[in-house]
PDB file of C-alpha atoms in Angstrom:
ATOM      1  CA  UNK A   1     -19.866 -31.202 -60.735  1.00  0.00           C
ATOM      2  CA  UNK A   2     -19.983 -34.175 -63.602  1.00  0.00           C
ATOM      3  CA  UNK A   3     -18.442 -31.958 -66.508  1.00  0.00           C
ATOM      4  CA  UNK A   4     -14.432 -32.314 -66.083  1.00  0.00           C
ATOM      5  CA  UNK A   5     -11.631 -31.572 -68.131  1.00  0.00           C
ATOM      6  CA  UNK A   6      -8.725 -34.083 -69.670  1.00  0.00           C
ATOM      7  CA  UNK A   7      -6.340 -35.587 -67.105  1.00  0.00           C
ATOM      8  CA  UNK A   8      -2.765 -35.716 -67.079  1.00  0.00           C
ATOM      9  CA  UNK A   9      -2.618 -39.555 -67.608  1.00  0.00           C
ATOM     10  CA  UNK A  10      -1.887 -40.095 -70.622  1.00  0.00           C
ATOM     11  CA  UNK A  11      -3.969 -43.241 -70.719  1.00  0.00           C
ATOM     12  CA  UNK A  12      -7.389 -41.793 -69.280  1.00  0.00           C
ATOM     13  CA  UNK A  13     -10.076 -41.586 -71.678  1.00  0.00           C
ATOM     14  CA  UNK A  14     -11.104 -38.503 -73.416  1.00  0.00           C
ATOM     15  CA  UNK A  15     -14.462 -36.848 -71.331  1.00  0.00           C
ATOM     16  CA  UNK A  16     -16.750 -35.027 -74.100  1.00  0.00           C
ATOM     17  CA  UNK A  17     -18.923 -32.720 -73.052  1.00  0.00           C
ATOM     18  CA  UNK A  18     -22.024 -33.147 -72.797  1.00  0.00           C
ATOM     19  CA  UNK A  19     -24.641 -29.959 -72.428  1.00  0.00           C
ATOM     20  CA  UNK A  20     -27.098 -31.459 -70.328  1.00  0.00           C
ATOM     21  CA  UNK A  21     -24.843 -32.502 -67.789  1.00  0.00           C
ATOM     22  CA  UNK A  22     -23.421 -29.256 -68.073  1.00  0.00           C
ATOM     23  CA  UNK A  23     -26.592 -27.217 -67.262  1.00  0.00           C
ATOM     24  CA  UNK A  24     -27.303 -29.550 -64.192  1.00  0.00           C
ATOM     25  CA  UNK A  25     -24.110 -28.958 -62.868  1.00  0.00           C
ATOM     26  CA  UNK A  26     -25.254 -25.203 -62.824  1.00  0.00           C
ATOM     27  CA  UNK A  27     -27.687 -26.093 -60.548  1.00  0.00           C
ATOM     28  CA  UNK A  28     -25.174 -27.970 -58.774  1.00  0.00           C
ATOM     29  CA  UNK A  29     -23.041 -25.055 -58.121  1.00  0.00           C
ATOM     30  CA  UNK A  30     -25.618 -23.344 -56.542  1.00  0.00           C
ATOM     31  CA  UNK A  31     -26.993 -25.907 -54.350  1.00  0.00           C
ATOM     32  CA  UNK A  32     -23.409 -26.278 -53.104  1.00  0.00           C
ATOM     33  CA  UNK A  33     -22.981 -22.491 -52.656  1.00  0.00           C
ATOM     34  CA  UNK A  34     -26.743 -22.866 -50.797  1.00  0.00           C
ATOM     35  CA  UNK A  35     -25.148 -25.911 -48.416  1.00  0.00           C
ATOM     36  CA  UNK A  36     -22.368 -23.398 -47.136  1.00  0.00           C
ATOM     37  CA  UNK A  37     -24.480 -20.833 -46.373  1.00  0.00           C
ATOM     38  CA  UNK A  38     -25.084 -18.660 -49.225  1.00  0.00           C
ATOM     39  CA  UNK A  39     -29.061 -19.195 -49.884  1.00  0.00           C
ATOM     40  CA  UNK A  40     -28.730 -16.324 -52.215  1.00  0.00           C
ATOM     41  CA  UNK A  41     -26.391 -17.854 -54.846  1.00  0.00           C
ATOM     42  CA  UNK A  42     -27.086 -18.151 -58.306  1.00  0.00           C
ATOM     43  CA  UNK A  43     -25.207 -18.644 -61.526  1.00  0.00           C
ATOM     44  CA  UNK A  44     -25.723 -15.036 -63.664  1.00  0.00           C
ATOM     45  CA  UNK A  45     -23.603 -15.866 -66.196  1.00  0.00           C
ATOM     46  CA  UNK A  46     -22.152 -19.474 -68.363  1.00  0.00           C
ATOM     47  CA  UNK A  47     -20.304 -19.673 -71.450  1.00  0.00           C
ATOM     48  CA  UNK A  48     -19.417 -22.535 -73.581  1.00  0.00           C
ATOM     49  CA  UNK A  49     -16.904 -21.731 -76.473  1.00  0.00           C
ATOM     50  CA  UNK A  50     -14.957 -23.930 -79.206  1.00  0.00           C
ATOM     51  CA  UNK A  51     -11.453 -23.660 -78.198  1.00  0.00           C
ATOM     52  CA  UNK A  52      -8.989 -26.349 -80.576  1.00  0.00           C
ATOM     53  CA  UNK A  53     -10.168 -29.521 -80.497  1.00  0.00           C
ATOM     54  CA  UNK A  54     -12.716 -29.075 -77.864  1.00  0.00           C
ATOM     55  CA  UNK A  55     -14.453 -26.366 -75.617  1.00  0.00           C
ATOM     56  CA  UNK A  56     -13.604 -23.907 -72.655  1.00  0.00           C
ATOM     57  CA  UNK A  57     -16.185 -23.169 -69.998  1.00  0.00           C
ATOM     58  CA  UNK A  58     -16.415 -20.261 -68.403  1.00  0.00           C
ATOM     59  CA  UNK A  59     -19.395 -19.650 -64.879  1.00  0.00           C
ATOM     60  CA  UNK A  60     -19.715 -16.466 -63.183  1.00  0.00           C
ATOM     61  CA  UNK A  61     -21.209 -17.123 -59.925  1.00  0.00           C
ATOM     62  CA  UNK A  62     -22.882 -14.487 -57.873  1.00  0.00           C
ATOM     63  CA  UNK A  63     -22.477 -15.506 -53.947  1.00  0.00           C
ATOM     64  CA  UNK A  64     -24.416 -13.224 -52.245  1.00  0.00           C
ATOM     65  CA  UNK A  65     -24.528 -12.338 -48.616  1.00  0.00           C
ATOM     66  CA  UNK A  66     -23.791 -15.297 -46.199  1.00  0.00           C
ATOM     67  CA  UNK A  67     -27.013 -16.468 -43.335  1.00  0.00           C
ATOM     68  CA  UNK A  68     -25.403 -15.611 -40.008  1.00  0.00           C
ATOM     69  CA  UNK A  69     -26.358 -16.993 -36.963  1.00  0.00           C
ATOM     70  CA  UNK A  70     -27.979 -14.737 -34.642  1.00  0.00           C
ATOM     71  CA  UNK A  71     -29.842 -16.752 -32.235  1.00  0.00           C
ATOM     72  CA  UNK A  72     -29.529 -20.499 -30.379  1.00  0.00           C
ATOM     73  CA  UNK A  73     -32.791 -21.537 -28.310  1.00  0.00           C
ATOM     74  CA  UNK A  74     -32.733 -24.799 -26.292  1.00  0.00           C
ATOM     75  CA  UNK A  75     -36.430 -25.971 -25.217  1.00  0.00           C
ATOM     76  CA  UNK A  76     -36.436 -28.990 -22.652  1.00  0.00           C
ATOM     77  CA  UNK A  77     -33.445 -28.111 -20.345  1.00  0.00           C
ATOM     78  CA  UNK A  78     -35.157 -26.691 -17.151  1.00  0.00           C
ATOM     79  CA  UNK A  79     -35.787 -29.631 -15.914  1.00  0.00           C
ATOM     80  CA  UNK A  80     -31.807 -30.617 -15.683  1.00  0.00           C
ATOM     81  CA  UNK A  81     -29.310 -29.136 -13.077  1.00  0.00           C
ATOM     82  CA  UNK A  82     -27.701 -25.820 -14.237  1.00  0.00           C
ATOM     83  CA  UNK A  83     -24.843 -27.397 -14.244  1.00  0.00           C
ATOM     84  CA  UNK A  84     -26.145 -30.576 -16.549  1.00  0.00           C
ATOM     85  CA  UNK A  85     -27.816 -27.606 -18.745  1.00  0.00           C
ATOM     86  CA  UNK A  86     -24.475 -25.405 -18.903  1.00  0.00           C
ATOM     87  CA  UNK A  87     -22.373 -28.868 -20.971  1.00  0.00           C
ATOM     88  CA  UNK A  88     -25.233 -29.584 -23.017  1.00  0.00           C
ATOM     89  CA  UNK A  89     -24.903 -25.896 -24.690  1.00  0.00           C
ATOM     90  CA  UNK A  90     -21.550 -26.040 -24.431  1.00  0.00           C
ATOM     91  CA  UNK A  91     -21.141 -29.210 -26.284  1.00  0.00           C
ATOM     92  CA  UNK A  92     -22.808 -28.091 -29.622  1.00  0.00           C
ATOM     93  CA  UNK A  93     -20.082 -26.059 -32.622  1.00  0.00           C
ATOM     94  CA  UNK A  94     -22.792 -23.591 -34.008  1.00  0.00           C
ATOM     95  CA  UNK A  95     -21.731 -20.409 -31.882  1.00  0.00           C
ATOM     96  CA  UNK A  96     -24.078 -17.190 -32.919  1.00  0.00           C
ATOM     97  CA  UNK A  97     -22.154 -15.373 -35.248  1.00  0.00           C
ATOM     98  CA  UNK A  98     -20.953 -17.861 -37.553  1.00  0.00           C
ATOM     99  CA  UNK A  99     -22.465 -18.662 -40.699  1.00  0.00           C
ATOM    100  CA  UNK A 100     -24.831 -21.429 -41.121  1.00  0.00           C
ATOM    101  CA  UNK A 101     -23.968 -24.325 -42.984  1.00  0.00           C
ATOM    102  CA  UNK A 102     -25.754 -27.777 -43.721  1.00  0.00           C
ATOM    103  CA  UNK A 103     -23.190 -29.889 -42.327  1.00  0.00           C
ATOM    104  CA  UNK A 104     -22.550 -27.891 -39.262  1.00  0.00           C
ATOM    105  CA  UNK A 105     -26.654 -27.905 -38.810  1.00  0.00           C
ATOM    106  CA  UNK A 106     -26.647 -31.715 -39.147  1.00  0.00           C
ATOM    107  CA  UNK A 107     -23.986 -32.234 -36.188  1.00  0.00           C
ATOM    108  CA  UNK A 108     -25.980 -30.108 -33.795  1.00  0.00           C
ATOM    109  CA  UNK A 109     -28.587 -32.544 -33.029  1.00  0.00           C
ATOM    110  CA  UNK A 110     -25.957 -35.249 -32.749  1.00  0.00           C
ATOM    111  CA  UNK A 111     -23.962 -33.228 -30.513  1.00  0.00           C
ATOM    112  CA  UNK A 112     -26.477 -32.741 -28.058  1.00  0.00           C
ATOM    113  CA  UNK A 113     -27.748 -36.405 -28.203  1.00  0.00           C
ATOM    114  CA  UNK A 114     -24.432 -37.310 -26.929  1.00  0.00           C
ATOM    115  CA  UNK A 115     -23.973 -34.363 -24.427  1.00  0.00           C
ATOM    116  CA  UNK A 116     -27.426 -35.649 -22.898  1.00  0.00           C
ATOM    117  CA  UNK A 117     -26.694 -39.104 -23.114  1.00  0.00           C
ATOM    118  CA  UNK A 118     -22.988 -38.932 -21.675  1.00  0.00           C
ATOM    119  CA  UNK A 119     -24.765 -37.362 -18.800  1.00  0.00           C
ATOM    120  CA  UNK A 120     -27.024 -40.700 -18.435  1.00  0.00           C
ATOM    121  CA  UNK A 121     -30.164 -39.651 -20.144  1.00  0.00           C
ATOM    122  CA  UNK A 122     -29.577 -42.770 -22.261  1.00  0.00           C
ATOM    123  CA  UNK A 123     -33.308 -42.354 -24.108  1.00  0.00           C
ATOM    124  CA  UNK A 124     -32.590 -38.730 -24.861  1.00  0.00           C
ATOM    125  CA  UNK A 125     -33.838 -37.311 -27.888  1.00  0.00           C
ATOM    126  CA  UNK A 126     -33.674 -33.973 -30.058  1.00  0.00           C
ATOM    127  CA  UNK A 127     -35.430 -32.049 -32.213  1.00  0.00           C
ATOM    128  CA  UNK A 128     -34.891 -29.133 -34.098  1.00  0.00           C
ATOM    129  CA  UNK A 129     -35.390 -26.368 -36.441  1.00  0.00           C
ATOM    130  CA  UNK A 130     -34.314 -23.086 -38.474  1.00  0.00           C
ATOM    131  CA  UNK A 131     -35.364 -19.850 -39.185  1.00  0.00           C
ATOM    132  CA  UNK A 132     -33.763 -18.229 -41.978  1.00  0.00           C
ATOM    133  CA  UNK A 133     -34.787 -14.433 -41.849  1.00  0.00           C
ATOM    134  CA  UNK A 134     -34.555 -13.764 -45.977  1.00  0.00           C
ATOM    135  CA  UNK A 135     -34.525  -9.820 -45.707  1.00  0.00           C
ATOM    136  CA  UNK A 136     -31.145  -9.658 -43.888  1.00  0.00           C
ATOM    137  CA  UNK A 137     -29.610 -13.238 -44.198  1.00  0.00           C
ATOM    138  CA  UNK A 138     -29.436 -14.352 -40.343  1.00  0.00           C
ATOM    139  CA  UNK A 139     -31.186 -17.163 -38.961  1.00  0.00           C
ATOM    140  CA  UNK A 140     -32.178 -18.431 -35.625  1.00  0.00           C
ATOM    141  CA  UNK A 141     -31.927 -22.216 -34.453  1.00  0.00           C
ATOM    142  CA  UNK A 142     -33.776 -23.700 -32.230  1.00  0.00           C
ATOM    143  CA  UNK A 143     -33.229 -26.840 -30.446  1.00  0.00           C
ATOM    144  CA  UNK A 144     -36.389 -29.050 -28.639  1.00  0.00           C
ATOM    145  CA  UNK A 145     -34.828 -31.092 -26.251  1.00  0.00           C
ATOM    146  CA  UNK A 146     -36.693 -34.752 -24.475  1.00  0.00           C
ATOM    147  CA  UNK A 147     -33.603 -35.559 -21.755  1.00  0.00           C
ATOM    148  CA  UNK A 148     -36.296 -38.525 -20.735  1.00  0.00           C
ATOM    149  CA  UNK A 149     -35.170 -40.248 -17.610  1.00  0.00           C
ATOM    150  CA  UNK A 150     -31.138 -40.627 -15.987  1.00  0.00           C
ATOM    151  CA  UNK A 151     -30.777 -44.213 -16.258  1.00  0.00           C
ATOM    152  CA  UNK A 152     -27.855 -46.257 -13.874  1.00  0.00           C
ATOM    153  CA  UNK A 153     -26.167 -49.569 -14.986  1.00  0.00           C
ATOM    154  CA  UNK A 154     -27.213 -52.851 -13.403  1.00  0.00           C
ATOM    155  CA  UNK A 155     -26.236 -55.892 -14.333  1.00  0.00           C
ATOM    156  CA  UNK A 156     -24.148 -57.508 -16.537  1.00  0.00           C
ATOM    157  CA  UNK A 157     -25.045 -60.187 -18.978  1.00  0.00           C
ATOM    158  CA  UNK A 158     -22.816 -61.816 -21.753  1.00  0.00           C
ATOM    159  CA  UNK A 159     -24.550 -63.834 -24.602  1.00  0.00           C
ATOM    160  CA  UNK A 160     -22.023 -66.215 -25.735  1.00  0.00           C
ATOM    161  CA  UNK A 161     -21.717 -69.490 -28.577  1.00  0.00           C
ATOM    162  CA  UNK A 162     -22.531 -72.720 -26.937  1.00  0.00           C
ATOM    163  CA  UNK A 163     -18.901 -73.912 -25.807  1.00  0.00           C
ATOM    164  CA  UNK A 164     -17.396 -70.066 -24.963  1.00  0.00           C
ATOM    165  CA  UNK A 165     -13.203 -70.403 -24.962  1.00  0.00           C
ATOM    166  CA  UNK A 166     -13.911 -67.995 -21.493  1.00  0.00           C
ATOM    167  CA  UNK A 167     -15.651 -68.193 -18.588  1.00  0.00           C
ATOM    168  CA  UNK A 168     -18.537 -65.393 -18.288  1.00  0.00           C
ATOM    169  CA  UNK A 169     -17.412 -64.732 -15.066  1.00  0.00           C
ATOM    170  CA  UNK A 170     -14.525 -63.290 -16.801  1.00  0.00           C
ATOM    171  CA  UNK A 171     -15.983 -61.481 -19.254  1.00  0.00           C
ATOM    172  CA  UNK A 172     -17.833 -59.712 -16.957  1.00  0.00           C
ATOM    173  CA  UNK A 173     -15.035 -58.879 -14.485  1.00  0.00           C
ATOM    174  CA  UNK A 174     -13.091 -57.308 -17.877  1.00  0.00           C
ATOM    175  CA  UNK A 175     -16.473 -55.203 -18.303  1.00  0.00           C
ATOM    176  CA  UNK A 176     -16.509 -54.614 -15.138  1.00  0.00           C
ATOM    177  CA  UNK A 177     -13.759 -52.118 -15.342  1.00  0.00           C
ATOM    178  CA  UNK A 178     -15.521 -49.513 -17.307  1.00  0.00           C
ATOM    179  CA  UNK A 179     -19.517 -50.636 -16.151  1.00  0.00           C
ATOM    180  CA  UNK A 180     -20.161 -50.944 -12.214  1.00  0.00           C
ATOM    181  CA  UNK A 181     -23.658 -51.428 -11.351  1.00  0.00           C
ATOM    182  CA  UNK A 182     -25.140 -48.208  -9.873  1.00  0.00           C
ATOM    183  CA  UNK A 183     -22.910 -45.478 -12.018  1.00  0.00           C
ATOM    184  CA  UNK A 184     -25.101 -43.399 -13.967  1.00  0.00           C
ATOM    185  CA  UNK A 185     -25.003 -44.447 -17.694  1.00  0.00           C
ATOM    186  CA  UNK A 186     -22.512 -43.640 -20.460  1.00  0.00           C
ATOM    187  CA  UNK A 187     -21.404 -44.061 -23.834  1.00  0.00           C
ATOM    188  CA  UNK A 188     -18.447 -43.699 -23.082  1.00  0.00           C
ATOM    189  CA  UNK A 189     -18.385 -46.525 -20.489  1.00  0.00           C
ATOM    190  CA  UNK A 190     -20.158 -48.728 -22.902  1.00  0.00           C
ATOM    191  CA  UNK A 191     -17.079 -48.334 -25.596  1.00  0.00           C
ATOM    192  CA  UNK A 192     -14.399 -48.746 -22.427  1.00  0.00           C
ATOM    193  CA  UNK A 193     -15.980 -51.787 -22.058  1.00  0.00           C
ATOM    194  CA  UNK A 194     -16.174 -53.064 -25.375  1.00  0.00           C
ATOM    195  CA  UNK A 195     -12.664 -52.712 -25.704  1.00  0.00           C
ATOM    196  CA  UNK A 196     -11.617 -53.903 -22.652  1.00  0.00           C
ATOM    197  CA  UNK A 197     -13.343 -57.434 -23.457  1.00  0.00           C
ATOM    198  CA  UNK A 198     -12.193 -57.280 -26.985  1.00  0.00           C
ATOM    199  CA  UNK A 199      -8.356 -56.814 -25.432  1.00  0.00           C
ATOM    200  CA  UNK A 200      -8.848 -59.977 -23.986  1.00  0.00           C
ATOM    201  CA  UNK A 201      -7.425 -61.695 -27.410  1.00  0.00           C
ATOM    202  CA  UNK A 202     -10.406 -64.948 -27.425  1.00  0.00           C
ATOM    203  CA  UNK A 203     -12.976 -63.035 -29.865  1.00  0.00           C
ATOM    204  CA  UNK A 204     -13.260 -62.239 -33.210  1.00  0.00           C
ATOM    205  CA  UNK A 205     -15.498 -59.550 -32.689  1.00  0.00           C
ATOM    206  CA  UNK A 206     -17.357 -57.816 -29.463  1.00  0.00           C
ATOM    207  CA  UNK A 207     -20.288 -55.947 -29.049  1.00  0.00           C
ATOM    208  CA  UNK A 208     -21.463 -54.307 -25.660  1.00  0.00           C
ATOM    209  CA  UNK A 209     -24.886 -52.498 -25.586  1.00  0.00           C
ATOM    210  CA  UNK A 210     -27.972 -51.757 -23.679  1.00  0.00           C
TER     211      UNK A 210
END
């Protein structure tokens, strides 16, 4: 919230209150309470009173009942091997019978971008959605899956400044030992790479993509 008290430092300038700030940070306690789960928050109760030289503050927040996680669909997966299907839901943190929160919501997708793409769907992309059942606080997530096609590495090509301090041939040999053509694609492999090339001491900076 904006409204804050006086610091300890003796130097810090004095905050004054001001009452519209105040009021939006009511509606900033909520929306907070809303991110971690509690749709049902609301402030029932503020009070601003003269206290010495200034005011004391006073919110009564009621939380409400948390949204619990009862269901996790994946759409898009049957086309993978059980096995491929089994780390993809494995690699996501929402587990059914936590509670819901924004920021855990927002890694899901991620998560399962990477799971696919570690597995070298390297075009994979994912969709998704939730369904917050209001009458008893649980919602359901559902996750649309496009794995797209498993993509292997070929070759190798470095894009250097006109008079390079290395050969290419070297470059690639360092890349080399993360990236052989044929293995089935990787992030992972890609950041090996990277680094291995970047170890080499000769560059300022490095950058290895597809």
């Amino acid at each position: 919230i904006l409204t804050t008290g006086p610091s300890w430092w003796p130097f810090s300038p004095t905050p004054y209150f001001d009452p519209i700030a105040w009021q939006a940070d009511m509606r900033r306690i909520e929306r907070y309470y809303q991110s971690e789960g509690y749709y049902q928050a609301e402030v029932v109760n503020e009070e601003v009173r003269p206290e010495d030289d200034g005011v004391a503050l006073t919110v009564q927040v009621s939380e409400g009942k948390p949204t619990i996680i009862r269901h996790i669909e994946f759409q898009g997966l049957d086309s993978l091997p059980p096995d491929f299907q089994q780390k993809v839901r494995r690699s996501i943190s929402l587990k059914v019978g936590q509670i819901l929160t924004e920021d855990g919501w927002r890694s899901v997708k991620r998560d399962v971008t990477s799971a696919l793409r570690a597995l070298g769907y390297a075009e994979a992309e994912v969709q998704g959605e939730v369904f917050v059942e209001t009458t008893d606080q649980t919602a359901r997530v559902r996750l649309v899956c496009v794995p797209g096609e498993r993509y292997r590495f070929g070759n190798i090509f470095v894009a250097t400044g006109p008079r390079p301090s290395v050969q290419v041939r070297y470059i690639i040999d360092q890349a080399q030992g993360s990236i052989r053509k044929g293995d089935w694609f990787s992030d992972r492999a890609l950041e090996e790479a990277q680094r291995r090339v970047f170890q080499m001491g000769v560059f300022g900076a490095v950058k290895v993509a597809t």
